[in-house]
Coordinates of C-alpha atoms in Angstrom, one line a residue:
M206 CA 23.0 70.5 -48.0
S207 CA 26.4 71.4 -49.6
M208 CA 29.4 71.4 -47.4
L209 CA 30.8 74.8 -46.7
M210 CA 34.5 75.5 -47.1
N211 CA 37.2 78.0 -48.1
A212 CA 40.1 76.9 -50.4
A213 CA 42.6 79.3 -48.8
A214 CA 41.7 78.2 -45.2
C215 CA 42.1 74.6 -46.4
L216 CA 45.7 75.3 -47.5
L217 CA 46.6 76.9 -44.2
E218 CA 45.0 74.4 -41.8
V219 CA 47.9 72.0 -41.6
G220 CA 51.2 73.8 -41.1
S221 CA 52.7 74.0 -37.6
E222 CA 52.7 77.5 -36.0
N223 CA 56.4 78.1 -36.1
R224 CA 57.4 76.1 -39.1
I225 CA 58.6 78.1 -42.1
A226 CA 55.9 78.2 -44.8
L227 CA 57.5 80.4 -47.4
E228 CA 61.0 81.6 -48.3
C229 CA 61.8 84.2 -50.9
G230 CA 65.2 85.8 -51.1
E231 CA 66.1 86.9 -47.6
R232 CA 62.5 86.8 -46.3
R233 CA 60.9 83.9 -44.4
I234 CA 57.4 83.6 -43.0
S235 CA 56.0 81.0 -40.6
Y236 CA 52.7 79.3 -41.0
G237 CA 51.3 81.1 -38.0
E238 CA 52.3 84.5 -39.4
L239 CA 51.0 83.6 -42.8
R240 CA 47.6 82.7 -41.5
R241 CA 47.4 86.0 -39.7
T242 CA 48.6 88.1 -42.6
V243 CA 46.2 86.3 -45.1
A244 CA 43.3 87.0 -42.7
R245 CA 44.3 90.6 -42.5
C246 CA 44.7 90.9 -46.3
A247 CA 41.2 89.4 -46.6
G248 CA 40.0 92.1 -44.2
A249 CA 41.7 94.7 -46.4
W250 CA 40.0 93.3 -49.5
Q251 CA 36.6 93.5 -47.9
R252 CA 37.2 97.1 -46.7
L253 CA 38.0 98.0 -50.4
G254 CA 34.6 96.6 -51.4
L255 CA 35.4 93.1 -52.6
A256 CA 32.3 91.0 -52.7
P257 CA 31.9 87.3 -53.1
D258 CA 32.8 86.1 -56.6
D259 CA 34.5 89.4 -57.5
R260 CA 37.5 88.7 -59.6
V261 CA 40.9 90.0 -58.6
V262 CA 44.0 89.9 -60.9
I263 CA 47.3 89.4 -59.2
F264 CA 49.8 91.0 -61.6
A265 CA 53.3 90.8 -60.0
P266 CA 56.4 88.7 -59.7
D267 CA 56.3 85.8 -57.3
S268 CA 56.9 86.8 -53.7
I269 CA 55.6 86.3 -50.2
E270 CA 53.4 89.4 -50.6
F271 CA 52.0 87.8 -53.8
V272 CA 50.9 84.7 -51.9
Q273 CA 49.4 86.8 -49.1
A274 CA 47.3 88.9 -51.5
Y275 CA 46.3 85.9 -53.6
L276 CA 45.2 83.8 -50.7
G277 CA 43.6 86.8 -49.1
V278 CA 41.3 87.2 -52.1
I279 CA 40.1 83.6 -51.7
W280 CA 39.8 83.9 -47.9
A281 CA 37.6 86.9 -48.4
G282 CA 35.3 85.1 -50.9
G283 CA 36.7 86.6 -54.0
V284 CA 38.2 84.9 -57.1
A285 CA 42.0 85.1 -57.6
I286 CA 43.5 85.2 -61.1
A287 CA 47.3 85.2 -61.3
V288 CA 48.5 86.7 -64.6
N289 CA 52.0 86.8 -66.1
P290 CA 53.6 90.2 -65.0
R291 CA 55.5 90.3 -68.2
L292 CA 52.3 90.9 -70.3
G293 CA 52.1 94.2 -72.0
M294 CA 49.0 96.3 -71.4
T295 CA 47.6 95.5 -74.8
D296 CA 47.6 91.8 -73.7
L297 CA 46.4 92.5 -70.2
A298 CA 43.5 94.7 -71.1
P299 CA 41.5 91.9 -72.8
V300 CA 41.9 89.6 -69.8
L301 CA 40.6 92.4 -67.5
I302 CA 37.7 93.1 -69.8
E303 CA 36.6 89.5 -70.4
S304 CA 36.9 88.6 -66.8
D305 CA 35.1 91.8 -65.7
V306 CA 37.9 92.5 -63.2
H307 CA 37.5 95.5 -61.0
F308 CA 40.6 94.9 -58.7
V309 CA 44.2 94.4 -59.6
W310 CA 46.9 93.8 -57.0
T311 CA 50.4 94.7 -58.3
T312 CA 53.7 96.2 -57.4
A313 CA 54.4 99.9 -57.1
P314 CA 56.5 100.0 -60.2
L315 CA 53.8 98.3 -62.3
S316 CA 50.8 100.2 -60.9
P317 CA 51.0 103.3 -63.2
Q318 CA 50.8 101.0 -66.3
V319 CA 47.9 99.0 -64.9
A320 CA 46.0 102.1 -63.8
A321 CA 46.3 103.4 -67.4
C322 CA 45.0 100.2 -68.9
P323 CA 42.2 101.1 -71.4
L324 CA 39.0 99.6 -69.9
P325 CA 35.3 100.3 -70.2
H326 CA 34.9 100.3 -66.4
R327 CA 36.7 101.7 -63.4
L328 CA 39.7 99.7 -62.2
Q329 CA 40.8 99.7 -58.5
V330 CA 44.6 99.1 -58.2
A331 CA 46.0 97.9 -55.0
A332 CA 49.8 98.4 -54.8
G333 CA 52.7 99.8 -52.8
D334 CA 52.1 102.0 -49.8
D335 CA 48.4 102.3 -50.3
W336 CA 48.0 98.5 -50.1
D337 CA 50.3 98.4 -47.1
A338 CA 48.2 101.1 -45.4
A339 CA 45.0 99.2 -46.2
C340 CA 46.3 96.0 -44.6
A341 CA 47.6 97.9 -41.6
A342 CA 44.2 99.4 -41.0
A343 CA 42.3 96.1 -41.5
T344 CA 41.5 93.5 -38.9
Q345 CA 41.8 89.8 -39.3
V346 CA 38.6 88.3 -40.6
A347 CA 37.4 84.7 -40.6
P348 CA 37.5 82.9 -43.9
L349 CA 34.2 83.4 -45.8
L350 CA 32.7 79.9 -46.1
R351 CA 31.5 79.0 -49.6
T352 CA 30.1 75.9 -51.2
A353 CA 32.4 73.4 -52.9
Q354 CA 31.2 74.5 -56.3
D355 CA 31.7 78.3 -55.8
M356 CA 34.5 79.9 -57.7
A357 CA 37.8 80.3 -55.8
L358 CA 40.4 80.9 -58.6
W359 CA 40.9 81.0 -62.3
I360 CA 43.8 79.7 -64.4
G361 CA 44.5 80.9 -67.9
T362 CA 45.2 78.1 -70.3
S363 CA 48.7 78.4 -71.9
G364 CA 47.5 79.3 -75.4
T365 CA 49.8 76.7 -77.0
T366 CA 47.1 75.9 -79.6
G367 CA 45.3 79.2 -80.0
T368 CA 43.4 81.7 -77.8
A369 CA 43.8 81.3 -74.1
K370 CA 40.7 80.4 -72.0
G371 CA 39.8 81.2 -68.4
V372 CA 39.5 77.9 -66.4
I373 CA 37.2 78.2 -63.3
H374 CA 38.4 76.3 -60.2
T375 CA 36.2 76.0 -57.1
H376 CA 36.8 75.9 -53.4
S377 CA 37.2 72.1 -53.4
V378 CA 40.3 72.4 -55.6
T379 CA 43.1 72.8 -52.9
A380 CA 42.4 69.8 -50.6
P381 CA 43.6 67.1 -53.1
C382 CA 46.7 69.0 -54.4
A383 CA 49.2 67.2 -52.1
A384 CA 48.3 63.7 -53.2
F385 CA 50.9 63.3 -55.9
A386 CA 53.7 64.8 -53.8
R387 CA 52.8 62.8 -50.7
E388 CA 52.1 59.4 -52.3
I389 CA 54.5 59.3 -55.3
L390 CA 57.3 61.5 -54.1
G391 CA 57.0 60.7 -50.4
A392 CA 56.8 64.3 -49.5
G393 CA 56.0 65.6 -46.0
A394 CA 56.4 68.5 -43.6
D395 CA 60.2 68.3 -43.6
D396 CA 60.4 68.8 -47.3
R397 CA 61.3 72.0 -49.2
L398 CA 59.5 72.5 -52.5
Y399 CA 60.8 74.6 -55.3
A400 CA 59.2 75.2 -58.7
T401 CA 61.2 77.0 -61.4
S402 CA 57.9 78.0 -63.1
K403 CA 56.0 81.0 -61.8
L404 CA 52.7 81.0 -59.8
F405 CA 50.6 82.2 -62.7
F406 CA 51.4 78.7 -64.2
A407 CA 49.1 75.9 -63.0
Y408 CA 52.0 73.5 -62.7
A409 CA 53.8 75.6 -60.1
L410 CA 50.7 76.8 -58.3
A411 CA 49.3 73.4 -57.7
N412 CA 52.3 71.2 -57.3
S413 CA 54.6 73.5 -55.4
L414 CA 52.6 76.2 -53.5
F415 CA 49.3 74.4 -52.9
A416 CA 50.9 70.9 -52.3
G417 CA 53.6 72.4 -50.1
L418 CA 51.1 74.3 -47.9
R419 CA 48.8 71.3 -47.6
L420 CA 51.8 69.2 -46.5
G421 CA 52.9 71.8 -43.9
A422 CA 56.2 71.9 -45.8
T423 CA 58.3 74.9 -46.9
V424 CA 57.7 76.4 -50.3
I425 CA 60.6 78.3 -52.0
L426 CA 59.7 81.3 -54.2
D427 CA 61.8 83.4 -56.5
S428 CA 61.0 86.8 -57.8
D429 CA 63.5 86.5 -60.7
W430 CA 62.8 84.8 -64.0
P431 CA 64.3 81.3 -64.2
S432 CA 67.5 80.5 -66.0
A433 CA 70.0 77.7 -65.5
E434 CA 72.3 79.9 -63.5
R435 CA 69.5 81.2 -61.4
V436 CA 68.3 77.7 -60.5
A437 CA 71.8 76.8 -59.4
Q438 CA 71.8 79.9 -57.1
I439 CA 68.4 79.1 -55.6
V440 CA 69.4 75.5 -54.9
E441 CA 72.6 76.5 -53.2
K442 CA 70.9 79.2 -51.1
H443 CA 67.6 77.5 -50.2
R444 CA 68.4 73.8 -50.3
P445 CA 65.2 72.4 -51.8
T446 CA 64.5 68.7 -51.5
I447 CA 62.0 68.5 -54.4
M448 CA 62.2 70.5 -57.6
F449 CA 59.5 71.0 -60.2
C450 CA 60.9 72.1 -63.6
V451 CA 60.2 72.0 -67.4
P452 CA 62.1 70.1 -70.1
T453 CA 63.5 73.3 -71.8
L454 CA 65.1 74.4 -68.5
Y455 CA 66.4 70.8 -67.8
H456 CA 68.0 70.9 -71.2
K457 CA 69.7 74.3 -70.5
M458 CA 71.0 73.1 -67.2
L459 CA 72.5 70.0 -68.9
Q460 CA 74.2 72.2 -71.5
T461 CA 75.6 74.7 -68.9
G462 CA 76.9 72.1 -66.5
V463 CA 74.3 73.0 -63.8
A464 CA 72.9 69.4 -63.8
A465 CA 76.2 67.9 -62.8
A466 CA 76.6 70.6 -60.1
L467 CA 73.2 69.6 -58.6
A468 CA 74.4 66.0 -58.2
G469 CA 75.5 66.7 -54.6
S470 CA 72.5 68.8 -53.6
A471 CA 69.8 67.9 -51.2
I472 CA 67.3 67.4 -54.0
R473 CA 65.9 63.8 -53.9
H474 CA 63.2 64.2 -56.6
Y475 CA 63.1 66.1 -59.8
V476 CA 59.7 66.5 -61.6
S477 CA 59.2 67.5 -65.2
A478 CA 55.9 68.7 -66.7
G479 CA 54.5 71.5 -68.9
E480 CA 55.5 69.7 -72.1
T481 CA 56.9 66.3 -73.2
L482 CA 60.1 65.3 -71.5
P483 CA 62.3 63.9 -74.4
A484 CA 64.1 60.6 -73.7
P485 CA 67.5 62.1 -74.4
I486 CA 67.0 64.8 -71.7
S487 CA 65.6 62.3 -69.2
N488 CA 68.6 59.9 -69.8
A489 CA 71.2 62.7 -69.7
W490 CA 69.7 64.2 -66.5
H491 CA 69.7 60.7 -64.8
K492 CA 73.4 60.3 -65.8
A493 CA 74.4 63.8 -64.7
S494 CA 72.5 64.2 -61.4
G495 CA 71.9 60.6 -60.4
H496 CA 68.1 61.1 -60.4
R497 CA 65.7 60.4 -63.3
P498 CA 63.0 63.1 -63.5
V499 CA 59.5 62.0 -62.8
S500 CA 57.6 63.0 -65.9
G501 CA 54.2 64.4 -65.3
Y502 CA 51.2 65.3 -67.4
G503 CA 48.5 67.8 -66.3
T504 CA 46.4 70.6 -67.6
S505 CA 45.1 73.9 -66.4
E506 CA 41.7 72.2 -66.3
T507 CA 42.8 69.6 -63.7
L508 CA 45.4 71.9 -62.0
C509 CA 47.1 68.8 -60.6
L510 CA 49.1 66.2 -62.5
M511 CA 46.9 63.5 -63.8
L512 CA 49.5 61.1 -65.3
Y513 CA 53.1 60.3 -64.4
C514 CA 56.1 58.2 -65.5
D515 CA 58.9 57.4 -63.0
D516 CA 61.0 55.1 -65.2
A517 CA 62.7 55.1 -68.6
S518 CA 59.7 53.6 -70.4
G519 CA 58.0 56.9 -71.2
R520 CA 54.6 55.2 -70.5
F521 CA 52.2 57.1 -68.2
K522 CA 50.0 55.8 -65.4
P523 CA 47.4 57.7 -63.4
T524 CA 48.4 59.7 -60.4
P525 CA 46.7 59.2 -57.1
L526 CA 43.0 60.2 -57.2
T527 CA 42.9 60.1 -61.0
Q528 CA 40.4 57.9 -62.8
L529 CA 40.6 57.2 -66.5
R530 CA 38.1 56.0 -69.1
Y531 CA 38.3 55.5 -72.8
D532 CA 36.1 55.7 -75.8
D533 CA 35.1 52.5 -77.5
L534 CA 38.1 52.4 -79.8
P535 CA 40.9 49.8 -80.4
A536 CA 43.7 50.1 -77.8
Q537 CA 46.3 50.6 -80.5
Q538 CA 44.5 53.5 -82.1
P539 CA 45.5 57.0 -80.9
Q540 CA 42.6 58.4 -78.9
R541 CA 41.6 61.1 -76.4
I542 CA 41.3 60.0 -72.8
W543 CA 38.7 61.0 -70.2
V544 CA 39.8 61.9 -66.6
R545 CA 38.1 62.4 -63.4
H546 CA 39.9 64.0 -60.4
P547 CA 38.8 66.0 -57.3
A548 CA 40.7 69.0 -58.6
L549 CA 38.9 69.1 -61.9
A550 CA 37.7 72.5 -62.9
R551 CA 34.1 73.6 -63.1
G552 CA 34.6 74.6 -66.7
Y553 CA 35.5 77.6 -68.8
W554 CA 34.5 81.2 -68.5
Q555 CA 32.1 82.1 -71.3
R556 CA 33.3 79.4 -73.7
P557 CA 30.2 77.2 -74.2
T558 CA 31.4 75.4 -77.3
E559 CA 34.7 74.4 -75.7
Q560 CA 32.9 73.6 -72.4
A561 CA 30.6 71.1 -74.2
E562 CA 33.5 69.5 -76.1
G563 CA 35.8 69.0 -73.1
F564 CA 33.6 68.6 -70.1
H565 CA 31.0 65.8 -69.7
G566 CA 29.6 65.6 -66.3
A567 CA 32.4 64.8 -63.8
W568 CA 34.8 63.9 -66.7
F569 CA 37.2 66.0 -68.7
S570 CA 39.0 65.2 -71.9
P571 CA 42.0 67.2 -72.9
G572 CA 42.8 67.6 -76.6
D573 CA 45.8 65.4 -76.4
M574 CA 46.0 61.9 -77.9
F575 CA 47.4 58.7 -76.4
V576 CA 48.0 55.1 -77.4
R577 CA 47.1 52.4 -74.9
H578 CA 49.8 49.8 -74.0
A579 CA 49.9 47.1 -71.4
A580 CA 52.7 49.2 -69.6
G581 CA 50.7 52.4 -69.7
L582 CA 49.8 55.3 -72.0
E583 CA 52.0 56.6 -74.8
F584 CA 51.6 60.4 -75.4
T585 CA 51.2 61.2 -79.1
G586 CA 50.4 64.9 -79.0
R587 CA 47.2 66.8 -79.8
N588 CA 44.6 65.5 -82.3
D589 CA 46.2 67.6 -85.1
D590 CA 49.6 66.2 -84.2
M591 CA 48.3 62.7 -85.4
L592 CA 48.8 62.4 -89.1
K593 CA 47.8 59.8 -91.6
I594 CA 50.6 59.4 -94.1
A595 CA 50.8 56.6 -96.7
G596 CA 47.9 55.0 -94.9
Q597 CA 49.7 54.8 -91.5
W598 CA 49.4 56.9 -88.3
V599 CA 52.3 59.1 -87.5
S600 CA 52.6 61.4 -84.5
T601 CA 54.7 64.5 -84.8
Q602 CA 55.8 63.7 -81.3
W603 CA 57.3 60.4 -82.5
V604 CA 59.3 62.2 -85.2
E605 CA 60.6 64.8 -82.7
Q606 CA 61.7 62.1 -80.2
E607 CA 63.5 60.0 -82.8
L608 CA 65.3 63.0 -84.2
S609 CA 66.2 64.3 -80.7
L610 CA 67.8 60.9 -80.0
A611 CA 69.7 61.0 -83.3
C612 CA 71.0 64.5 -82.8
G613 CA 71.9 64.5 -79.1
D614 CA 73.4 67.8 -77.8
S615 CA 74.0 69.2 -81.3
V616 CA 70.3 70.3 -81.5
Q617 CA 68.7 72.5 -78.8
E618 CA 65.1 72.3 -80.0
V619 CA 63.1 70.3 -82.5
A620 CA 59.5 70.6 -83.5
A621 CA 57.5 68.7 -86.2
V622 CA 54.3 69.8 -87.8
G623 CA 51.9 68.4 -90.3
V624 CA 51.5 70.5 -93.5
K625 CA 50.1 70.0 -97.0
N626 CA 52.5 69.5 -99.9
A627 CA 51.9 70.9 -103.4
D628 CA 49.6 68.0 -104.2
G629 CA 47.5 68.7 -101.2
L630 CA 48.7 65.6 -99.4
T631 CA 49.8 65.6 -95.7
A632 CA 53.5 65.8 -95.2
I633 CA 55.8 66.6 -92.3
A634 CA 58.0 69.7 -91.8
V635 CA 60.6 69.9 -89.0
L636 CA 61.9 73.1 -87.5
L637 CA 65.2 72.9 -85.5
V638 CA 67.4 75.1 -83.4
A639 CA 71.1 74.1 -83.6
T640 CA 73.4 74.3 -80.6
P641 CA 75.8 77.3 -81.1
T642 CA 79.1 76.1 -82.6
Y643 CA 77.6 72.7 -83.5
E644 CA 75.7 73.8 -86.6
Q645 CA 77.4 71.5 -89.1
A646 CA 77.3 68.5 -86.7
A647 CA 73.6 69.2 -86.2
R648 CA 72.9 69.2 -89.9
D649 CA 74.8 66.0 -90.4
K650 CA 73.1 64.3 -87.6
V651 CA 69.6 65.4 -88.7
A652 CA 70.3 64.1 -92.2
A653 CA 71.4 60.8 -90.8
G654 CA 68.4 60.7 -88.4
I655 CA 65.9 61.4 -91.1
A656 CA 67.5 58.7 -93.3
A657 CA 67.0 56.2 -90.5
L658 CA 63.3 56.9 -90.1
L659 CA 60.7 54.8 -91.8
G660 CA 59.5 56.3 -95.0
H661 CA 56.2 57.6 -93.8
K662 CA 57.8 59.3 -90.9
R663 CA 60.4 61.2 -92.9
P664 CA 60.0 65.0 -93.0
R665 CA 59.6 66.6 -96.4
W666 CA 61.0 70.0 -95.2
V667 CA 63.8 70.8 -92.8
H668 CA 64.0 74.4 -91.5
W669 CA 66.8 75.8 -89.3
V670 CA 65.6 78.7 -87.2
D671 CA 67.0 80.8 -84.4
A672 CA 64.2 80.0 -81.9
L673 CA 60.8 78.2 -81.8
P674 CA 57.7 80.1 -80.7
R675 CA 56.9 79.7 -77.1
T676 CA 54.2 80.9 -74.6
A677 CA 54.9 83.1 -71.6
T678 CA 55.2 79.8 -69.6
G679 CA 57.8 78.4 -71.9
K680 CA 55.6 75.9 -73.7
L681 CA 55.9 75.3 -77.4
Q682 CA 53.2 77.2 -79.4
R683 CA 52.3 74.4 -81.8
A684 CA 49.6 76.6 -83.3
R685 CA 52.2 78.8 -84.8
L686 CA 54.4 76.1 -86.3
G687 CA 52.5 75.9 -89.6
A688 CA 52.7 79.6 -90.2
L689 CA 56.5 79.5 -89.4
H690 CA 56.9 76.7 -91.9
E691 CA 55.1 78.7 -94.6
H692 CA 57.3 81.7 -93.8
M693 CA 60.4 79.7 -94.1
V694 CA 59.3 78.2 -97.5
A695 CA 58.5 81.7 -98.8
S696 CA 61.9 83.0 -97.6
D697 CA 63.7 80.1 -99.2
A698 CA 61.8 80.7 -102.5
A699 CA 62.6 84.4 -102.4
A700 CA 66.3 83.8 -101.7
A701 CA 66.7 81.1 -104.4
P702 CA 67.1 83.5 -107.4
R703 CA 69.7 85.6 -105.5
A704 CA 71.6 82.5 -104.7
L705 CA 71.8 81.6 -108.4
A706 CA 72.8 85.0 -109.5

């Protein structure tokens, strides 16, 4: 017989009654109060008609109320789906339709837009005074026990390579979320965890909120969108001891002097994930703050980080609870890996083709490629990031890393993409964003960096752009790089006659 459990109750079973569970702005809430309010929110959801497995979208900035409503859905037996509150209604509507969502929890200012969302079915919006009244009238209910394989929450994939997918996580997902923080970072109940990313992003949800609550620690939330200056304010006010951030924001904090200012803070561990942490940023952060970021690799499908690197090698090893296996290929050949982890998703919502490709029994294979070394795994990007040029394998990630090292602070962003030349052969294009006032230095350093590359790694095209395409979570949208290259080539061709005139 399957064990019965509830993912939200699992998160809240550890924290001491009077210890602070969440902080956001001027508000703080203890574990005891959080347990009671989540149980009351669950009662409100059930009074509104929420049935087991009903999906509820949480469409709001991060806040204590967000967490109460989100965990209340799971406590009541529903399925919580956190969605980026910056999405326009034309982007939100397809999510609501495909997920067959009948409930949305949001803020009072956002509720009129959500209520007007064009849907083929009735949508019940919980927000503002009406939601507060529903909670006040509700009684605390016991967590609805479910099997380990019943749905508890969904995560939307980031859409870096195309259409986003709904990833189904079950009630067994929350129990293992603290393993990385506890065993690698040495985190415990006295720690204060802060993620710059928002809770609709799996990285922040699992590693900060879920891990922090499972440890009985304090989780710091912020309703505002992250910036280098905002991070500095949060660190000064709330004194986190562990910070989860993304490479782009680490880079911005280095450029603005925030990294050096954090050197005297209480933070003892910095973690980077969401995309590749370039060696120049890792080295610069180590120099400025005194701490080298722990680089992590995870996916929406695993929720937790699966791989990590805590030194300057860039080589990944498995996190606690992660098992790896490989296909029968030579170690030096770039290949997909297979992972098994207790937090692994059940699969995708209504995506049978992708489900069959990525999930095999208890194992999952992300689309990324790695090269096996004695010291660990070298990340080489997705399958379409691996190119065969002049008979030799080239990863666009390798090109990006070497050019980043060559350019230093003169370049803010660099991305490489495989394209076809006029002869139909594979070649490389790079797109770069220069640091303001360093444009000429950036061009000179890029030229020198390209000249230093081996011939088969040298880009055929170099495009300078104002910004690179990114997802709502800040990750590079590699699927759009090829089109951006074509646009730049066309623009250059159109401008050429005028330049000669």
